[in-house]
Amino acid sequence: KTGTEVFLIPRPRRFGKTLNLSMLRCFFECTPRDQDRTGLFQGLSIWEAGERYRSHFGRYPVISVSFKGVKQDSAEACLAALREKIRLLYNEHQSLLDGATILDGERRIFTAILDGTANEAEYSTSLLQLSQYLHRRSGQPVVVLLDEYDEPIHAGYLHGYADRVLPFYRNLLTEALKGNPYLFKGVLTGILRVARESIFSGLNNPGVYTLLRPEFSTCFGFTEPEVVKLLAKMEQPELLAPIRAWYNGYLFGGVTIYNPWSLMCFLDSQDKELRSYWAGTSGNELVREQLRRRALTLQPALEDLMAGGSIERELEENTALGELDTSEGVLWSLLVFSGYLKAEKFDRGSMERSGYRLSIPNREVHEVYRQTFQGWLAGHLQAAGGSLDRLVQALLQGDEEVLGEQLQAFVTDVLSYHDTGGEPEQVYHGFIAGLLAVLEPGYQVRSNRESGDGRPDLQLLPARPGQPGVALELKVARPKKKSPQRALAEGLAQIQARDYTAELRARGATPIHCFVVALRGKQVWVKKAVTKGHKKSAR
């Protein structure tokens, strides 16, 4: 219905991008009579919409390429993989060599691409040239479908060779989509819009429809009415509530969307156990690497998100991957467009730009953050001679000596004096709160950044009565102002005076352990408090 010639529709992985392009190919592609695809579309909305739309069925030659898997760890291997994609595409259309469709000079280039001897310029114009050949034979313009178009770009930035690959890749796509006289429509899918890398420099008004836009909002993933209908067909409507908690929560153009991959895997399972399906699939290494690399500096934002809260940020639909290591804003955009955060638009009023409230969409994605941080923590503890298991056991068993050893190992390995030079309380608070997140979902991590409200800095509230509960009070011992011993004494007195075990007792926690953690630079001191109903140990 639109005059748009080229459509870029980014969506998170496993949300049906490849399936949608396959559907478009089946609808538009001209095929032999013995491969009639009418039955695929009869009775569906497109078939009932009238002759205006049906007249495009089976009419055009189609060029379809998926760049999935082009994520090698070196520039040479990546370029070789791109050339192999082109070779396979030409091999698919090798019948063009029969008859008089291709001229003599063109035949040499076509054959060179097939046998891998073409030069870079010939590869760069290969999609454009193939469009010309197909148009010449059919008399119709060409539909170009490019799936996972940004995977080579992700790999380039992840492995540090973007400047080697982008020039060739830019030429390949631009030649195919910019001013191609043989083009009817082009559709590209991927995760991000990376226009700032000039992949589409000079492209004539491409239609870009990110998940922040309302167009095509229901075309990727399942809406809730679709899920309700699916569960009714399976005669299992009672599954809606748990499915909603684990696999719902994405927002595409303001429409709530379920993760289709996870939902179908869950419904196909025999045990119907809620588990992470989407998070366990391959891909998005760039996201995971950024989370691991910046786990400490992203506190306290990640702490708020993992506690079920939200943060307010501005988002750019253009994701400049070249600025990823230096711009926190680019990272938040990457997390939203990759499906790791959902974004709810809100109006700030006056003349300010609209912002977005970012939050973790569901339980499944929450597990990604928990597991990523847990792996990051375990790696650093191991490097410093510590153990994540010993640290957790020390907390839950009330062992102040082992807890102090493990915290000391981690702080020594991870925190630098620069990290704690500005607001040391916030850095330590965020670090330990993130550390405790590894205990979820068996424990709720309650974090209190304010002072004077009668609650400890951090609490571990058990999910069920009869499990141990923990409260921690953090104190910074500043040189020449407060000794570690004085900081510990103040914390112990605060625990007793404000009855920091009250909420833990109300939850049925038993036993209850309260610790004071004093910190100065890269030094840690831990003292266990004597709480109501607990005798002081002999130590």
PDB file of C-alpha atoms in Angstrom, residues 149-376:
ATOM      1  CA  TYR A 149      21.634  -8.415   7.412  1.00  0.00           C
ATOM      2  CA  ASP A 150      23.433  -7.059  10.490  1.00  0.00           C
ATOM      3  CA  GLU A 151      25.108 -10.288  11.655  1.00  0.00           C
ATOM      4  CA  PRO A 152      28.409  -9.556   9.836  1.00  0.00           C
ATOM      5  CA  ILE A 153      28.354  -6.055  11.381  1.00  0.00           C
ATOM      6  CA  HIS A 154      27.900  -7.467  14.891  1.00  0.00           C
ATOM      7  CA  ALA A 155      30.771  -9.887  14.315  1.00  0.00           C
ATOM      8  CA  GLY A 156      33.004  -7.089  13.052  1.00  0.00           C
ATOM      9  CA  TYR A 157      32.541  -5.065  16.214  1.00  0.00           C
ATOM     10  CA  LEU A 158      32.684  -8.056  18.529  1.00  0.00           C
ATOM     11  CA  HIS A 159      36.009  -9.287  17.084  1.00  0.00           C
ATOM     12  CA  GLY A 160      37.517  -5.899  16.195  1.00  0.00           C
ATOM     13  CA  TYR A 161      37.604  -6.046  12.390  1.00  0.00           C
ATOM     14  CA  ALA A 162      34.617  -3.850  11.464  1.00  0.00           C
ATOM     15  CA  ASP A 163      36.769  -1.418   9.487  1.00  0.00           C
ATOM     16  CA  ARG A 164      37.969  -4.290   7.275  1.00  0.00           C
ATOM     17  CA  VAL A 165      34.558  -5.711   6.427  1.00  0.00           C
ATOM     18  CA  LEU A 166      32.186  -2.725   6.385  1.00  0.00           C
ATOM     19  CA  PRO A 167      33.451  -1.133   3.128  1.00  0.00           C
ATOM     20  CA  PHE A 168      32.866  -4.319   1.118  1.00  0.00           C
ATOM     21  CA  TYR A 169      29.556  -5.072   2.821  1.00  0.00           C
ATOM     22  CA  ARG A 170      28.356  -1.490   2.364  1.00  0.00           C
ATOM     23  CA  ASN A 171      29.071  -1.646  -1.362  1.00  0.00           C
ATOM     24  CA  LEU A 172      27.314  -5.016  -1.720  1.00  0.00           C
ATOM     25  CA  LEU A 173      24.058  -3.810  -0.115  1.00  0.00           C
ATOM     26  CA  THR A 174      24.096  -0.302  -1.560  1.00  0.00           C
ATOM     27  CA  GLU A 175      24.541  -1.561  -5.126  1.00  0.00           C
ATOM     28  CA  ALA A 176      21.570  -3.910  -4.641  1.00  0.00           C
ATOM     29  CA  LEU A 177      19.211  -1.424  -3.006  1.00  0.00           C
ATOM     30  CA  LYS A 178      20.187   2.117  -4.001  1.00  0.00           C
ATOM     31  CA  GLY A 179      18.838   3.145  -7.365  1.00  0.00           C
ATOM     32  CA  ASN A 180      18.566  -0.450  -8.595  1.00  0.00           C
ATOM     33  CA  PRO A 181      16.380  -0.039 -11.717  1.00  0.00           C
ATOM     34  CA  TYR A 182      15.366  -3.712 -11.580  1.00  0.00           C
ATOM     35  CA  LEU A 183      14.075  -3.611  -7.993  1.00  0.00           C
ATOM     36  CA  PHE A 184      10.369  -3.946  -7.100  1.00  0.00           C
ATOM     37  CA  LYS A 185      10.653  -4.213  -3.321  1.00  0.00           C
ATOM     38  CA  GLY A 186      13.461  -4.943  -0.880  1.00  0.00           C
ATOM     39  CA  VAL A 187      12.952  -6.224   2.663  1.00  0.00           C
ATOM     40  CA  LEU A 188      15.745  -6.529   5.205  1.00  0.00           C
ATOM     41  CA  THR A 189      15.530  -8.019   8.668  1.00  0.00           C
ATOM     42  CA  GLY A 190      18.009  -8.109  11.498  1.00  0.00           C
ATOM     43  CA  ILE A 191      18.253  -7.040  15.098  1.00  0.00           C
ATOM     44  CA  LEU A 192      19.432  -3.437  14.766  1.00  0.00           C
ATOM     45  CA  ARG A 193      19.246  -0.426  12.538  1.00  0.00           C
ATOM     46  CA  VAL A 194      22.878   0.502  12.036  1.00  0.00           C
ATOM     47  CA  ALA A 195      22.494   3.471   9.699  1.00  0.00           C
ATOM     48  CA  ARG A 196      25.205   5.473  11.445  1.00  0.00           C
ATOM     49  CA  GLU A 197      27.761   3.033  10.138  1.00  0.00           C
ATOM     50  CA  SER A 198      26.635   4.274   6.689  1.00  0.00           C
ATOM     51  CA  ILE A 199      25.637   0.826   5.501  1.00  0.00           C
ATOM     52  CA  PHE A 200      22.774   2.496   3.636  1.00  0.00           C
ATOM     53  CA  SER A 201      24.424   5.804   2.835  1.00  0.00           C
ATOM     54  CA  GLY A 202      22.498   7.562   0.126  1.00  0.00           C
ATOM     55  CA  LEU A 203      19.679   5.018   0.032  1.00  0.00           C
ATOM     56  CA  ASN A 204      16.503   6.707  -1.204  1.00  0.00           C
ATOM     57  CA  ASN A 205      14.190   6.992   1.803  1.00  0.00           C
ATOM     58  CA  PRO A 206      14.167   3.441   3.131  1.00  0.00           C
ATOM     59  CA  GLY A 207      11.272   2.634   5.425  1.00  0.00           C
ATOM     60  CA  VAL A 208      12.713   1.762   8.829  1.00  0.00           C
ATOM     61  CA  TYR A 209      10.270   0.166  11.263  1.00  0.00           C
ATOM     62  CA  THR A 210      11.966  -0.669  14.569  1.00  0.00           C
ATOM     63  CA  LEU A 211      10.056  -2.189  17.472  1.00  0.00           C
ATOM     64  CA  LEU A 212       9.459   1.368  18.750  1.00  0.00           C
ATOM     65  CA  ARG A 213       7.255   2.050  15.724  1.00  0.00           C
ATOM     66  CA  PRO A 214       3.587   0.965  15.412  1.00  0.00           C
ATOM     67  CA  GLU A 215       3.875  -0.378  11.854  1.00  0.00           C
ATOM     68  CA  PHE A 216       4.117  -4.187  11.619  1.00  0.00           C
ATOM     69  CA  SER A 217       3.796  -4.373  15.427  1.00  0.00           C
ATOM     70  CA  THR A 218       1.739  -7.591  15.344  1.00  0.00           C
ATOM     71  CA  CYS A 219       3.655  -9.298  12.516  1.00  0.00           C
ATOM     72  CA  PHE A 220       6.480 -10.703  14.679  1.00  0.00           C
ATOM     73  CA  GLY A 221       5.714 -12.748  17.783  1.00  0.00           C
ATOM     74  CA  PHE A 222       2.277 -13.621  19.228  1.00  0.00           C
ATOM     75  CA  THR A 223      -0.292 -11.219  20.639  1.00  0.00           C
ATOM     76  CA  GLU A 224      -2.238 -12.265  23.731  1.00  0.00           C
ATOM     77  CA  PRO A 225      -5.481 -12.990  21.791  1.00  0.00           C
ATOM     78  CA  GLU A 226      -3.449 -15.317  19.557  1.00  0.00           C
ATOM     79  CA  VAL A 227      -2.006 -17.088  22.608  1.00  0.00           C
ATOM     80  CA  VAL A 228      -5.480 -17.442  24.164  1.00  0.00           C
ATOM     81  CA  LYS A 229      -6.767 -18.964  20.925  1.00  0.00           C
ATOM     82  CA  LEU A 230      -3.787 -21.339  20.729  1.00  0.00           C
ATOM     83  CA  LEU A 231      -4.270 -22.543  24.309  1.00  0.00           C
ATOM     84  CA  ALA A 232      -7.994 -23.036  23.672  1.00  0.00           C
ATOM     85  CA  LYS A 233      -7.162 -25.308  20.736  1.00  0.00           C
ATOM     86  CA  MET A 234      -4.838 -27.280  23.020  1.00  0.00           C
ATOM     87  CA  GLU A 235      -7.560 -27.349  25.727  1.00  0.00           C
ATOM     88  CA  GLN A 236      -5.087 -25.953  28.272  1.00  0.00           C
ATOM     89  CA  PRO A 237      -6.275 -22.400  29.077  1.00  0.00           C
ATOM     90  CA  GLU A 238      -4.885 -22.689  32.624  1.00  0.00           C
ATOM     91  CA  LEU A 239      -1.370 -22.291  31.190  1.00  0.00           C
ATOM     92  CA  LEU A 240      -1.960 -18.630  30.302  1.00  0.00           C
ATOM     93  CA  ALA A 241      -0.882 -17.157  33.666  1.00  0.00           C
ATOM     94  CA  PRO A 242       2.504 -18.931  33.928  1.00  0.00           C
ATOM     95  CA  ILE A 243       3.193 -18.359  30.214  1.00  0.00           C
ATOM     96  CA  ARG A 244       2.470 -14.663  30.671  1.00  0.00           C
ATOM     97  CA  ALA A 245       4.992 -14.392  33.505  1.00  0.00           C
ATOM     98  CA  TRP A 246       7.764 -16.200  31.644  1.00  0.00           C
ATOM     99  CA  TYR A 247       7.371 -15.391  27.947  1.00  0.00           C
ATOM    100  CA  ASN A 248       5.202 -12.245  27.667  1.00  0.00           C
ATOM    101  CA  GLY A 249       6.100  -8.620  28.295  1.00  0.00           C
ATOM    102  CA  TYR A 250       7.705  -7.395  25.079  1.00  0.00           C
ATOM    103  CA  LEU A 251       6.378  -4.173  23.572  1.00  0.00           C
ATOM    104  CA  PHE A 252       6.387  -3.685  19.804  1.00  0.00           C
ATOM    105  CA  GLY A 253       4.903  -0.345  18.833  1.00  0.00           C
ATOM    106  CA  GLY A 254       2.930  -0.287  22.090  1.00  0.00           C
ATOM    107  CA  VAL A 255       1.471  -3.794  21.518  1.00  0.00           C
ATOM    108  CA  THR A 256       2.224  -6.497  24.088  1.00  0.00           C
ATOM    109  CA  ILE A 257       3.951  -9.449  22.418  1.00  0.00           C
ATOM    110  CA  TYR A 258       4.870 -12.976  23.519  1.00  0.00           C
ATOM    111  CA  ASN A 259       8.159 -14.596  22.553  1.00  0.00           C
ATOM    112  CA  PRO A 260       7.054 -17.072  19.844  1.00  0.00           C
ATOM    113  CA  TRP A 261      10.111 -19.332  20.062  1.00  0.00           C
ATOM    114  CA  SER A 262       9.858 -19.858  23.808  1.00  0.00           C
ATOM    115  CA  LEU A 263       6.093 -20.270  23.696  1.00  0.00           C
ATOM    116  CA  MET A 264       6.195 -22.941  20.987  1.00  0.00           C
ATOM    117  CA  CYS A 265       9.079 -24.788  22.676  1.00  0.00           C
ATOM    118  CA  PHE A 266       7.169 -24.776  25.963  1.00  0.00           C
ATOM    119  CA  LEU A 267       3.928 -26.012  24.401  1.00  0.00           C
ATOM    120  CA  ASP A 268       5.829 -28.702  22.512  1.00  0.00           C
ATOM    121  CA  SER A 269       7.543 -30.010  25.661  1.00  0.00           C
ATOM    122  CA  GLN A 270       6.181 -33.076  27.385  1.00  0.00           C
ATOM    123  CA  ASP A 271       6.788 -31.912  30.955  1.00  0.00           C
ATOM    124  CA  LYS A 272       5.415 -28.367  30.421  1.00  0.00           C
ATOM    125  CA  GLU A 273       8.177 -27.013  32.635  1.00  0.00           C
ATOM    126  CA  LEU A 274       8.792 -23.286  32.533  1.00  0.00           C
ATOM    127  CA  ARG A 275      12.410 -22.811  31.524  1.00  0.00           C
ATOM    128  CA  SER A 276      14.620 -20.546  29.428  1.00  0.00           C
ATOM    129  CA  TYR A 277      14.304 -21.513  25.762  1.00  0.00           C
ATOM    130  CA  TRP A 278      15.067 -18.236  23.959  1.00  0.00           C
ATOM    131  CA  ALA A 279      17.948 -17.341  26.261  1.00  0.00           C
ATOM    132  CA  GLY A 280      19.616 -20.682  25.617  1.00  0.00           C
ATOM    133  CA  THR A 281      19.773 -20.333  21.822  1.00  0.00           C
ATOM    134  CA  SER A 282      22.874 -19.092  20.069  1.00  0.00           C
ATOM    135  CA  GLY A 283      23.349 -15.495  19.028  1.00  0.00           C
ATOM    136  CA  ASN A 284      23.613 -12.062  20.635  1.00  0.00           C
ATOM    137  CA  GLU A 285      27.202 -12.683  21.748  1.00  0.00           C
ATOM    138  CA  LEU A 286      27.742  -8.923  21.464  1.00  0.00           C
ATOM    139  CA  VAL A 287      25.051  -8.281  24.100  1.00  0.00           C
ATOM    140  CA  ARG A 288      26.387 -10.882  26.507  1.00  0.00           C
ATOM    141  CA  GLU A 289      29.953  -9.648  26.089  1.00  0.00           C
ATOM    142  CA  GLN A 290      28.876  -6.084  26.901  1.00  0.00           C
ATOM    143  CA  LEU A 291      26.949  -7.219  29.974  1.00  0.00           C
ATOM    144  CA  ARG A 292      29.941  -9.163  31.258  1.00  0.00           C
ATOM    145  CA  ARG A 293      32.411  -6.404  30.489  1.00  0.00           C
ATOM    146  CA  ARG A 294      30.337  -3.655  32.095  1.00  0.00           C
ATOM    147  CA  ALA A 295      28.619  -5.571  34.893  1.00  0.00           C
ATOM    148  CA  LEU A 296      30.197  -3.410  37.595  1.00  0.00           C
ATOM    149  CA  THR A 297      29.816   0.001  35.966  1.00  0.00           C
ATOM    150  CA  LEU A 298      26.158  -0.619  35.093  1.00  0.00           C
ATOM    151  CA  GLN A 299      25.297  -0.804  38.770  1.00  0.00           C
ATOM    152  CA  PRO A 300      23.005   0.519  40.222  1.00  0.00           C
ATOM    153  CA  ALA A 301      20.839   0.454  37.074  1.00  0.00           C
ATOM    154  CA  LEU A 302      21.027  -3.329  36.672  1.00  0.00           C
ATOM    155  CA  GLU A 303      20.293  -3.747  40.358  1.00  0.00           C
ATOM    156  CA  ASP A 304      17.070  -1.741  39.970  1.00  0.00           C
ATOM    157  CA  LEU A 305      16.093  -3.719  36.877  1.00  0.00           C
ATOM    158  CA  MET A 306      16.758  -7.105  38.458  1.00  0.00           C
ATOM    159  CA  ALA A 307      14.698  -6.080  41.497  1.00  0.00           C
ATOM    160  CA  GLY A 308      11.697  -5.604  39.189  1.00  0.00           C
ATOM    161  CA  GLY A 309      12.003  -1.842  38.801  1.00  0.00           C
ATOM    162  CA  SER A 310      12.559   0.397  35.792  1.00  0.00           C
ATOM    163  CA  ILE A 311      14.960   3.096  34.669  1.00  0.00           C
ATOM    164  CA  GLU A 312      14.310   6.098  32.439  1.00  0.00           C
ATOM    165  CA  ARG A 313      16.434   6.635  29.362  1.00  0.00           C
ATOM    166  CA  GLU A 314      16.321   8.183  25.891  1.00  0.00           C
ATOM    167  CA  LEU A 315      16.680   5.761  22.991  1.00  0.00           C
ATOM    168  CA  GLU A 316      18.064   6.176  19.502  1.00  0.00           C
ATOM    169  CA  GLU A 317      16.591   4.077  16.699  1.00  0.00           C
ATOM    170  CA  ASN A 318      19.982   4.299  14.981  1.00  0.00           C
ATOM    171  CA  THR A 319      22.393   2.102  16.923  1.00  0.00           C
ATOM    172  CA  ALA A 320      25.983   3.264  16.508  1.00  0.00           C
ATOM    173  CA  LEU A 321      27.928   0.097  17.336  1.00  0.00           C
ATOM    174  CA  GLY A 322      31.170   1.989  16.885  1.00  0.00           C
ATOM    175  CA  GLU A 323      30.294   3.961  20.045  1.00  0.00           C
ATOM    176  CA  LEU A 324      29.270   0.928  22.094  1.00  0.00           C
ATOM    177  CA  ASP A 325      32.344   0.886  24.328  1.00  0.00           C
ATOM    178  CA  THR A 326      32.141   4.610  25.107  1.00  0.00           C
ATOM    179  CA  SER A 327      28.411   5.388  25.179  1.00  0.00           C
ATOM    180  CA  GLU A 328      26.080   3.952  27.810  1.00  0.00           C
ATOM    181  CA  GLY A 329      23.125   5.200  25.736  1.00  0.00           C
ATOM    182  CA  VAL A 330      24.090   2.965  22.816  1.00  0.00           C
ATOM    183  CA  LEU A 331      24.212  -0.021  25.160  1.00  0.00           C
ATOM    184  CA  TRP A 332      20.660   0.606  26.437  1.00  0.00           C
ATOM    185  CA  SER A 333      19.420   0.854  22.837  1.00  0.00           C
ATOM    186  CA  LEU A 334      21.197  -2.413  22.011  1.00  0.00           C
ATOM    187  CA  LEU A 335      19.536  -4.138  24.988  1.00  0.00           C
ATOM    188  CA  VAL A 336      16.078  -2.896  23.951  1.00  0.00           C
ATOM    189  CA  PHE A 337      16.330  -3.810  20.280  1.00  0.00           C
ATOM    190  CA  SER A 338      17.872  -7.192  21.095  1.00  0.00           C
ATOM    191  CA  GLY A 339      14.916  -8.099  23.333  1.00  0.00           C
ATOM    192  CA  TYR A 340      16.712  -7.882  26.684  1.00  0.00           C
ATOM    193  CA  LEU A 341      14.657  -4.883  27.846  1.00  0.00           C
ATOM    194  CA  LYS A 342      11.216  -3.561  27.034  1.00  0.00           C
ATOM    195  CA  ALA A 343      10.665   0.148  26.462  1.00  0.00           C
ATOM    196  CA  GLU A 344       7.497   2.006  27.455  1.00  0.00           C
ATOM    197  CA  LYS A 345       7.238   5.490  26.043  1.00  0.00           C
ATOM    198  CA  PHE A 346       6.286   8.381  28.295  1.00  0.00           C
ATOM    199  CA  ASP A 347       5.890  12.115  27.735  1.00  0.00           C
ATOM    200  CA  ARG A 348       8.162  14.344  29.795  1.00  0.00           C
ATOM    201  CA  GLY A 349       6.050  17.390  29.082  1.00  0.00           C
ATOM    202  CA  SER A 350       6.984  20.846  27.742  1.00  0.00           C
ATOM    203  CA  MET A 351       9.345  20.703  24.768  1.00  0.00           C
ATOM    204  CA  GLU A 352      11.545  17.843  25.955  1.00  0.00           C
ATOM    205  CA  ARG A 353      12.004  14.699  23.924  1.00  0.00           C
ATOM    206  CA  SER A 354       9.912  11.726  24.914  1.00  0.00           C
ATOM    207  CA  GLY A 355      11.724   9.203  27.035  1.00  0.00           C
ATOM    208  CA  TYR A 356      11.315   5.500  27.705  1.00  0.00           C
ATOM    209  CA  ARG A 357      10.909   3.492  30.879  1.00  0.00           C
ATOM    210  CA  LEU A 358      13.071   0.414  30.511  1.00  0.00           C
ATOM    211  CA  SER A 359      12.418  -2.821  32.385  1.00  0.00           C
ATOM    212  CA  ILE A 360      13.128  -6.542  32.113  1.00  0.00           C
ATOM    213  CA  PRO A 361      10.194  -8.020  30.157  1.00  0.00           C
ATOM    214  CA  ASN A 362       9.743 -11.385  31.890  1.00  0.00           C
ATOM    215  CA  ARG A 363      11.175 -14.183  34.010  1.00  0.00           C
ATOM    216  CA  GLU A 364      13.023 -15.791  31.135  1.00  0.00           C
ATOM    217  CA  VAL A 365      15.040 -12.671  30.336  1.00  0.00           C
ATOM    218  CA  HIS A 366      15.613 -12.026  34.035  1.00  0.00           C
ATOM    219  CA  GLU A 367      17.397 -15.383  34.082  1.00  0.00           C
ATOM    220  CA  VAL A 368      19.790 -14.105  31.395  1.00  0.00           C
ATOM    221  CA  TYR A 369      20.923 -11.239  33.605  1.00  0.00           C
ATOM    222  CA  ARG A 370      21.209 -13.465  36.669  1.00  0.00           C
ATOM    223  CA  GLN A 371      23.218 -16.139  34.862  1.00  0.00           C
ATOM    224  CA  THR A 372      25.436 -13.589  33.107  1.00  0.00           C
ATOM    225  CA  PHE A 373      26.306 -11.872  36.351  1.00  0.00           C
ATOM    226  CA  GLN A 374      26.770 -15.193  38.132  1.00  0.00           C
ATOM    227  CA  GLY A 375      29.247 -16.358  35.472  1.00  0.00           C
ATOM    228  CA  TRP A 376      31.080 -13.038  35.628  1.00  0.00           C
TER     229      TRP A 376
END
